[in-house]
JSON list of C-alpha atoms and ligand atoms in Angstrom, two decimals:
[
{"chain": "A", "resi": 1, "resn": "MET", "atom": "CA", "xyz": [27.83, -16.51, 11.23]},
{"chain": "A", "resi": 2, "resn": "SER", "atom": "CA", "xyz": [24.27, -15.54, 10.35]},
{"chain": "A", "resi": 3, "resn": "LEU", "atom": "CA", "xyz": [24.16, -12.32, 8.41]},
{"chain": "A", "resi": 4, "resn": "ALA", "atom": "CA", "xyz": [20.98, -10.63, 7.23]},
{"chain": "A", "resi": 5, "resn": "LEU", "atom": "CA", "xyz": [20.59, -7.62, 5.01]},
{"chain": "A", "resi": 6, "resn": "TYR", "atom": "CA", "xyz": [17.76, -5.12, 5.54]},
{"chain": "A", "resi": 7, "resn": "PRO", "atom": "CA", "xyz": [17.60, -2.86, 2.48]},
{"chain": "A", "resi": 8, "resn": "GLY", "atom": "CA", "xyz": [15.43, 0.19, 1.95]},
{"chain": "A", "resi": 9, "resn": "SER", "atom": "CA", "xyz": [15.20, 3.85, 1.04]},
{"chain": "A", "resi": 10, "resn": "PHE", "atom": "CA", "xyz": [14.99, 5.03, 4.68]},
{"chain": "A", "resi": 11, "resn": "ASP", "atom": "CA", "xyz": [14.09, 8.54, 3.51]},
{"chain": "A", "resi": 12, "resn": "PRO", "atom": "CA", "xyz": [14.06, 9.12, 6.48]},
{"chain": "A", "resi": 13, "resn": "VAL", "atom": "CA", "xyz": [14.20, 6.20, 8.92]},
{"chain": "A", "resi": 14, "resn": "THR", "atom": "CA", "xyz": [10.95, 5.95, 10.91]},
{"chain": "A", "resi": 15, "resn": "ASN", "atom": "CA", "xyz": [9.91, 4.20, 14.11]},
{"chain": "A", "resi": 16, "resn": "GLY", "atom": "CA", "xyz": [8.49, 1.49, 11.85]},
{"chain": "A", "resi": 17, "resn": "HIS", "atom": "CA", "xyz": [11.92, 0.82, 10.32]},
{"chain": "A", "resi": 18, "resn": "LEU", "atom": "CA", "xyz": [13.55, 0.89, 13.74]},
{"chain": "A", "resi": 19, "resn": "ASP", "atom": "CA", "xyz": [11.02, -1.65, 14.98]},
{"chain": "A", "resi": 20, "resn": "ILE", "atom": "CA", "xyz": [12.07, -4.04, 12.18]},
{"chain": "A", "resi": 21, "resn": "ILE", "atom": "CA", "xyz": [15.78, -3.36, 12.85]},
{"chain": "A", "resi": 22, "resn": "VAL", "atom": "CA", "xyz": [15.40, -4.21, 16.55]},
{"chain": "A", "resi": 23, "resn": "ARG", "atom": "CA", "xyz": [13.45, -7.39, 15.76]},
{"chain": "A", "resi": 24, "resn": "ALA", "atom": "CA", "xyz": [15.89, -8.53, 13.05]},
{"chain": "A", "resi": 25, "resn": "ALA", "atom": "CA", "xyz": [18.96, -7.72, 15.18]},
{"chain": "A", "resi": 26, "resn": "ALA", "atom": "CA", "xyz": [17.56, -10.00, 17.89]},
{"chain": "A", "resi": 27, "resn": "ILE", "atom": "CA", "xyz": [17.26, -12.89, 15.41]},
{"chain": "A", "resi": 28, "resn": "PHE", "atom": "CA", "xyz": [20.44, -12.60, 13.33]},
{"chain": "A", "resi": 29, "resn": "GLU", "atom": "CA", "xyz": [24.02, -12.38, 14.57]},
{"chain": "A", "resi": 30, "resn": "HIS", "atom": "CA", "xyz": [24.83, -9.49, 12.25]},
{"chain": "A", "resi": 31, "resn": "LEU", "atom": "CA", "xyz": [22.34, -7.14, 10.62]},
{"chain": "A", "resi": 32, "resn": "LEU", "atom": "CA", "xyz": [23.47, -5.04, 7.71]},
{"chain": "A", "resi": 33, "resn": "VAL", "atom": "CA", "xyz": [21.08, -2.16, 7.04]},
{"chain": "A", "resi": 34, "resn": "ALA", "atom": "CA", "xyz": [21.67, -0.75, 3.56]},
{"chain": "A", "resi": 35, "resn": "VAL", "atom": "CA", "xyz": [20.40, 2.49, 2.06]},
{"chain": "A", "resi": 36, "resn": "MET", "atom": "CA", "xyz": [19.74, 1.51, -1.56]},
{"chain": "A", "resi": 37, "resn": "GLN", "atom": "CA", "xyz": [18.44, 3.44, -4.55]},
{"chain": "A", "resi": 38, "resn": "ASN", "atom": "CA", "xyz": [14.75, 3.15, -5.38]},
{"chain": "A", "resi": 39, "resn": "PRO", "atom": "CA", "xyz": [14.25, 4.57, -8.90]},
{"chain": "A", "resi": 40, "resn": "ARG", "atom": "CA", "xyz": [10.49, 4.59, -8.23]},
{"chain": "A", "resi": 41, "resn": "LYS", "atom": "CA", "xyz": [10.90, 7.29, -5.55]},
{"chain": "A", "resi": 42, "resn": "SER", "atom": "CA", "xyz": [12.76, 10.59, -5.52]},
{"chain": "A", "resi": 43, "resn": "ALA", "atom": "CA", "xyz": [14.68, 10.98, -2.28]},
{"chain": "A", "resi": 44, "resn": "LEU", "atom": "CA", "xyz": [14.60, 14.08, -0.10]},
{"chain": "A", "resi": 45, "resn": "PHE", "atom": "CA", "xyz": [17.62, 13.14, 2.03]},
{"chain": "A", "resi": 46, "resn": "SER", "atom": "CA", "xyz": [20.96, 12.30, 0.39]},
{"chain": "A", "resi": 47, "resn": "ALA", "atom": "CA", "xyz": [22.22, 8.75, 0.84]},
{"chain": "A", "resi": 48, "resn": "GLU", "atom": "CA", "xyz": [24.90, 10.09, 3.24]},
{"chain": "A", "resi": 49, "resn": "GLU", "atom": "CA", "xyz": [22.27, 11.91, 5.33]},
{"chain": "A", "resi": 50, "resn": "ARG", "atom": "CA", "xyz": [20.13, 8.77, 5.50]},
{"chain": "A", "resi": 51, "resn": "VAL", "atom": "CA", "xyz": [23.14, 6.71, 6.59]},
{"chain": "A", "resi": 52, "resn": "ALA", "atom": "CA", "xyz": [23.98, 9.28, 9.30]},
{"chain": "A", "resi": 53, "resn": "LEU", "atom": "CA", "xyz": [20.38, 9.23, 10.61]},
{"chain": "A", "resi": 54, "resn": "LEU", "atom": "CA", "xyz": [20.35, 5.43, 10.67]},
{"chain": "A", "resi": 55, "resn": "ARG", "atom": "CA", "xyz": [23.70, 5.34, 12.50]},
{"chain": "A", "resi": 56, "resn": "ARG", "atom": "CA", "xyz": [22.37, 7.69, 15.17]},
{"chain": "A", "resi": 57, "resn": "VAL", "atom": "CA", "xyz": [19.22, 5.69, 15.86]},
{"chain": "A", "resi": 58, "resn": "THR", "atom": "CA", "xyz": [21.04, 2.33, 15.94]},
{"chain": "A", "resi": 59, "resn": "ARG", "atom": "CA", "xyz": [24.19, 3.30, 17.85]},
{"chain": "A", "resi": 60, "resn": "ASP", "atom": "CA", "xyz": [23.14, 1.26, 20.90]},
{"chain": "A", "resi": 61, "resn": "ILE", "atom": "CA", "xyz": [22.58, -1.94, 18.89]},
{"chain": "A", "resi": 62, "resn": "PRO", "atom": "CA", "xyz": [26.06, -3.46, 18.59]},
{"chain": "A", "resi": 63, "resn": "ASN", "atom": "CA", "xyz": [25.34, -6.04, 15.87]},
{"chain": "A", "resi": 64, "resn": "VAL", "atom": "CA", "xyz": [23.90, -3.52, 13.40]},
{"chain": "A", "resi": 65, "resn": "GLU", "atom": "CA", "xyz": [26.00, -2.07, 10.58]},
{"chain": "A", "resi": 66, "resn": "ILE", "atom": "CA", "xyz": [24.83, 0.74, 8.29]},
{"chain": "A", "resi": 67, "resn": "ASP", "atom": "CA", "xyz": [25.99, 1.01, 4.67]},
{"chain": "A", "resi": 68, "resn": "THR", "atom": "CA", "xyz": [24.86, 2.40, 1.34]},
{"chain": "A", "resi": 69, "resn": "SER", "atom": "CA", "xyz": [25.30, 1.27, -2.24]},
{"chain": "A", "resi": 70, "resn": "PRO", "atom": "CA", "xyz": [24.13, 2.48, -5.66]},
{"chain": "A", "resi": 71, "resn": "ILE", "atom": "CA", "xyz": [24.19, -0.99, -7.28]},
{"chain": "A", "resi": 72, "resn": "LEU", "atom": "CA", "xyz": [21.61, -3.74, -7.66]},
{"chain": "A", "resi": 73, "resn": "LEU", "atom": "CA", "xyz": [20.56, -5.23, -4.35]},
{"chain": "A", "resi": 74, "resn": "ALA", "atom": "CA", "xyz": [21.13, -8.79, -5.59]},
{"chain": "A", "resi": 75, "resn": "GLU", "atom": "CA", "xyz": [24.72, -7.92, -6.52]},
{"chain": "A", "resi": 76, "resn": "TYR", "atom": "CA", "xyz": [25.36, -5.98, -3.33]},
{"chain": "A", "resi": 77, "resn": "ALA", "atom": "CA", "xyz": [24.10, -8.93, -1.25]},
{"chain": "A", "resi": 78, "resn": "ALA", "atom": "CA", "xyz": [26.41, -11.31, -3.14]},
{"chain": "A", "resi": 79, "resn": "GLY", "atom": "CA", "xyz": [29.38, -8.99, -2.60]},
{"chain": "A", "resi": 80, "resn": "ARG", "atom": "CA", "xyz": [28.68, -8.80, 1.14]},
{"chain": "A", "resi": 81, "resn": "GLY", "atom": "CA", "xyz": [28.05, -12.54, 1.48]},
{"chain": "A", "resi": 82, "resn": "ALA", "atom": "CA", "xyz": [24.44, -12.04, 2.59]},
{"chain": "A", "resi": 83, "resn": "ARG", "atom": "CA", "xyz": [21.97, -14.82, 1.77]},
{"chain": "A", "resi": 84, "resn": "VAL", "atom": "CA", "xyz": [18.99, -13.44, 3.67]},
{"chain": "A", "resi": 85, "resn": "LEU", "atom": "CA", "xyz": [17.10, -10.25, 2.95]},
{"chain": "A", "resi": 86, "resn": "VAL", "atom": "CA", "xyz": [14.84, -8.87, 5.67]},
{"chain": "A", "resi": 87, "resn": "LYS", "atom": "CA", "xyz": [11.78, -6.88, 4.69]},
{"chain": "A", "resi": 88, "resn": "GLY", "atom": "CA", "xyz": [9.05, -5.39, 6.85]},
{"chain": "A", "resi": 89, "resn": "LEU", "atom": "CA", "xyz": [5.41, -5.98, 6.02]},
{"chain": "A", "resi": 90, "resn": "ARG", "atom": "CA", "xyz": [2.83, -3.52, 7.32]},
{"chain": "A", "resi": 91, "resn": "ALA", "atom": "CA", "xyz": [-0.32, -4.72, 5.61]},
{"chain": "A", "resi": 92, "resn": "VAL", "atom": "CA", "xyz": [-1.54, -6.88, 2.75]},
{"chain": "A", "resi": 93, "resn": "SER", "atom": "CA", "xyz": [-1.07, -3.88, 0.45]},
{"chain": "A", "resi": 94, "resn": "ASP", "atom": "CA", "xyz": [2.73, -4.18, 0.86]},
{"chain": "A", "resi": 95, "resn": "PHE", "atom": "CA", "xyz": [2.70, -7.82, -0.12]},
{"chain": "A", "resi": 96, "resn": "GLU", "atom": "CA", "xyz": [2.33, -7.72, -3.90]},
{"chain": "A", "resi": 97, "resn": "LEU", "atom": "CA", "xyz": [5.37, -5.52, -4.57]},
{"chain": "A", "resi": 98, "resn": "GLU", "atom": "CA", "xyz": [7.45, -7.23, -1.89]},
{"chain": "A", "resi": 99, "resn": "PHE", "atom": "CA", "xyz": [6.59, -10.66, -3.30]},
{"chain": "A", "resi": 100, "resn": "GLN", "atom": "CA", "xyz": [7.62, -9.48, -6.79]},
{"chain": "A", "resi": 101, "resn": "MET", "atom": "CA", "xyz": [10.90, -8.04, -5.48]},
{"chain": "A", "resi": 102, "resn": "ALA", "atom": "CA", "xyz": [11.66, -11.20, -3.49]},
{"chain": "A", "resi": 103, "resn": "LEU", "atom": "CA", "xyz": [11.25, -13.36, -6.61]},
{"chain": "A", "resi": 104, "resn": "LEU", "atom": "CA", "xyz": [13.23, -10.95, -8.81]},
{"chain": "A", "resi": 105, "resn": "ASN", "atom": "CA", "xyz": [16.07, -10.77, -6.30]},
{"chain": "A", "resi": 106, "resn": "ARG", "atom": "CA", "xyz": [16.23, -14.57, -6.16]},
{"chain": "A", "resi": 107, "resn": "LYS", "atom": "CA", "xyz": [16.19, -14.74, -9.97]},
{"chain": "A", "resi": 108, "resn": "LEU", "atom": "CA", "xyz": [19.14, -12.32, -10.06]},
{"chain": "A", "resi": 109, "resn": "ASN", "atom": "CA", "xyz": [20.91, -14.08, -7.19]},
{"chain": "A", "resi": 110, "resn": "PRO", "atom": "CA", "xyz": [19.72, -17.68, -6.61]},
{"chain": "A", "resi": 111, "resn": "GLN", "atom": "CA", "xyz": [21.48, -17.72, -3.20]},
{"chain": "A", "resi": 112, "resn": "LEU", "atom": "CA", "xyz": [19.28, -14.92, -1.91]},
{"chain": "A", "resi": 113, "resn": "ASP", "atom": "CA", "xyz": [16.05, -15.51, 0.04]},
{"chain": "A", "resi": 114, "resn": "THR", "atom": "CA", "xyz": [13.75, -12.94, 1.59]},
{"chain": "A", "resi": 115, "resn": "VAL", "atom": "CA", "xyz": [12.19, -13.22, 5.03]},
{"chain": "A", "resi": 116, "resn": "PHE", "atom": "CA", "xyz": [9.33, -10.96, 6.06]},
{"chain": "A", "resi": 117, "resn": "LEU", "atom": "CA", "xyz": [8.86, -9.57, 9.53]},
{"chain": "A", "resi": 118, "resn": "THR", "atom": "CA", "xyz": [5.59, -7.95, 10.50]},
{"chain": "A", "resi": 119, "resn": "THR", "atom": "CA", "xyz": [5.80, -4.50, 12.03]},
{"chain": "A", "resi": 120, "resn": "GLY", "atom": "CA", "xyz": [4.37, -3.81, 15.45]},
{"chain": "A", "resi": 121, "resn": "GLU", "atom": "CA", "xyz": [0.69, -2.90, 15.11]},
{"chain": "A", "resi": 122, "resn": "THR", "atom": "CA", "xyz": [1.31, 0.69, 16.24]},
{"chain": "A", "resi": 123, "resn": "HIS", "atom": "CA", "xyz": [3.47, 1.22, 13.14]},
{"chain": "A", "resi": 124, "resn": "GLN", "atom": "CA", "xyz": [1.09, -0.28, 10.57]},
{"chain": "A", "resi": 125, "resn": "TYR", "atom": "CA", "xyz": [0.10, 3.08, 9.10]},
{"chain": "A", "resi": 126, "resn": "LEU", "atom": "CA", "xyz": [3.59, 4.61, 9.09]},
{"chain": "A", "resi": 127, "resn": "SER", "atom": "CA", "xyz": [5.66, 5.38, 6.01]},
{"chain": "A", "resi": 128, "resn": "SER", "atom": "CA", "xyz": [8.52, 7.75, 5.21]},
{"chain": "A", "resi": 129, "resn": "SER", "atom": "CA", "xyz": [6.29, 9.43, 2.60]},
{"chain": "A", "resi": 130, "resn": "ILE", "atom": "CA", "xyz": [3.59, 10.23, 5.14]},
{"chain": "A", "resi": 131, "resn": "VAL", "atom": "CA", "xyz": [6.20, 11.52, 7.63]},
{"chain": "A", "resi": 132, "resn": "LYS", "atom": "CA", "xyz": [7.57, 13.84, 4.90]},
{"chain": "A", "resi": 133, "resn": "GLU", "atom": "CA", "xyz": [4.07, 15.04, 4.00]},
{"chain": "A", "resi": 134, "resn": "ILE", "atom": "CA", "xyz": [3.09, 15.78, 7.61]},
{"chain": "A", "resi": 135, "resn": "GLY", "atom": "CA", "xyz": [6.45, 17.40, 8.47]},
{"chain": "A", "resi": 136, "resn": "SER", "atom": "CA", "xyz": [6.59, 19.57, 5.35]},
{"chain": "A", "resi": 137, "resn": "LEU", "atom": "CA", "xyz": [3.15, 20.97, 6.22]},
{"chain": "A", "resi": 138, "resn": "GLY", "atom": "CA", "xyz": [4.29, 21.87, 9.74]},
{"chain": "A", "resi": 139, "resn": "GLY", "atom": "CA", "xyz": [2.78, 18.85, 11.52]},
{"chain": "A", "resi": 140, "resn": "ASP", "atom": "CA", "xyz": [4.33, 17.18, 14.55]},
{"chain": "A", "resi": 141, "resn": "ILE", "atom": "CA", "xyz": [6.35, 14.13, 13.49]},
{"chain": "A", "resi": 142, "resn": "SER", "atom": "CA", "xyz": [7.68, 13.30, 16.96]},
{"chain": "A", "resi": 143, "resn": "TYR", "atom": "CA", "xyz": [5.42, 10.26, 17.22]},
{"chain": "A", "resi": 144, "resn": "PHE", "atom": "CA", "xyz": [6.73, 8.81, 13.95]},
{"chain": "A", "resi": 145, "resn": "VAL", "atom": "CA", "xyz": [10.51, 9.19, 14.03]},
{"chain": "A", "resi": 146, "resn": "PRO", "atom": "CA", "xyz": [13.05, 8.31, 16.77]},
{"chain": "A", "resi": 147, "resn": "PRO", "atom": "CA", "xyz": [13.58, 11.20, 19.26]},
{"chain": "A", "resi": 148, "resn": "GLU", "atom": "CA", "xyz": [17.32, 11.60, 18.57]},
{"chain": "A", "resi": 149, "resn": "ILE", "atom": "CA", "xyz": [16.69, 12.60, 14.94]},
{"chain": "A", "resi": 150, "resn": "CYS", "atom": "CA", "xyz": [13.32, 14.34, 15.28]},
{"chain": "A", "resi": 151, "resn": "ASP", "atom": "CA", "xyz": [14.63, 17.93, 15.37]},
{"chain": "A", "resi": 152, "resn": "ASP", "atom": "CA", "xyz": [16.99, 17.46, 12.41]},
{"chain": "A", "resi": 153, "resn": "VAL", "atom": "CA", "xyz": [14.33, 15.74, 10.30]},
{"chain": "A", "resi": 154, "resn": "THR", "atom": "CA", "xyz": [11.74, 18.40, 11.21]},
{"chain": "A", "resi": 155, "resn": "ARG", "atom": "CA", "xyz": [14.17, 21.18, 10.23]},
{"chain": "A", "resi": 156, "resn": "LYS", "atom": "CA", "xyz": [14.96, 19.56, 6.88]},
{"chain": "A", "resi": 157, "resn": "LEU", "atom": "CA", "xyz": [11.29, 19.01, 6.07]},
{"chain": "A", "resi": 158, "resn": "LYS", "atom": "CA", "xyz": [10.37, 22.62, 6.81]},
{"chain": "A", "resi": 159, "resn": "LYS", "atom": "CA", "xyz": [12.99, 24.01, 4.38]},
{"chain": "B", "resi": 201, "resn": "PNS", "atom": "O1", "xyz": [12.17, 1.38, 1.28]},
{"chain": "B", "resi": 201, "resn": "PNS", "atom": "P1", "xyz": [11.83, 0.98, -0.12]},
{"chain": "B", "resi": 201, "resn": "PNS", "atom": "O2", "xyz": [11.84, 2.19, -1.04]},
{"chain": "B", "resi": 201, "resn": "PNS", "atom": "O3", "xyz": [10.53, 0.22, -0.22]},
{"chain": "B", "resi": 201, "resn": "PNS", "atom": "O4", "xyz": [12.98, -0.04, -0.59]},
{"chain": "B", "resi": 201, "resn": "PNS", "atom": "C1", "xyz": [13.04, -0.52, -1.92]},
{"chain": "B", "resi": 201, "resn": "PNS", "atom": "C2", "xyz": [14.48, -0.94, -2.25]},
{"chain": "B", "resi": 201, "resn": "PNS", "atom": "C3", "xyz": [15.44, 0.23, -2.05]},
{"chain": "B", "resi": 201, "resn": "PNS", "atom": "C4", "xyz": [14.87, -2.10, -1.34]},
{"chain": "B", "resi": 201, "resn": "PNS", "atom": "C5", "xyz": [14.51, -1.42, -3.74]},
{"chain": "B", "resi": 201, "resn": "PNS", "atom": "O5", "xyz": [14.10, -0.37, -4.59]},
{"chain": "B", "resi": 201, "resn": "PNS", "atom": "C6", "xyz": [15.88, -1.92, -4.16]},
{"chain": "B", "resi": 201, "resn": "PNS", "atom": "O6", "xyz": [16.20, -3.07, -3.91]},
{"chain": "B", "resi": 201, "resn": "PNS", "atom": "N1", "xyz": [16.72, -1.04, -4.76]},
{"chain": "B", "resi": 201, "resn": "PNS", "atom": "C7", "xyz": [18.06, -1.38, -5.20]},
{"chain": "B", "resi": 201, "resn": "PNS", "atom": "C8", "xyz": [18.09, -1.54, -6.72]},
{"chain": "B", "resi": 201, "resn": "PNS", "atom": "C9", "xyz": [17.54, -2.91, -7.11]},
{"chain": "B", "resi": 201, "resn": "PNS", "atom": "O7", "xyz": [18.16, -3.92, -6.87]},
{"chain": "B", "resi": 201, "resn": "PNS", "atom": "N2", "xyz": [16.33, -2.93, -7.71]},
{"chain": "B", "resi": 201, "resn": "PNS", "atom": "C10", "xyz": [15.66, -4.15, -8.10]},
{"chain": "B", "resi": 201, "resn": "PNS", "atom": "C11", "xyz": [14.84, -4.71, -6.96]},
{"chain": "B", "resi": 201, "resn": "PNS", "atom": "S1", "xyz": [14.00, -6.21, -7.44]}
]
């Protein structure tokens, strides 16, 4: 069975992430979306909140599973039997870090390869950080996050 793992911070999940999830779920039999820790970013939403938001926006996609783990991605992938990582690329600026992470993950787990999917062009400029910045300053984020979580994310950002 073809299993792919889409890791990320998802703080919070955006329409850009959902676009990648839908594309990857159409390619792979089972897509595991995992909220992982990124020590380079401080998260606003707890891992449990991010998992709950992801579950809500993917509930109609039967082959998607949501999970979270605090360990190294390479180890988590090995434990789950995943040999393919899915990453979304928005622009060339994403490439350098993603390329580095792909090579490091394969060094740590030689079974693990990374495939890159390009986001739809309407999501090129989107990031969780920019959604948090706009929302925390009272801006309308309804264009950037899925409708079923928009009110909850807006409320959290305004706190
Ligand atoms: O959405 P992000 O923040 O760009 O995702 C980055 C993430 C969470 C995938 C990355 O930081 C990660 O893999 N974290 C888990 C810990 C780990 O394995 N770090 C080494 C990566 S080479």
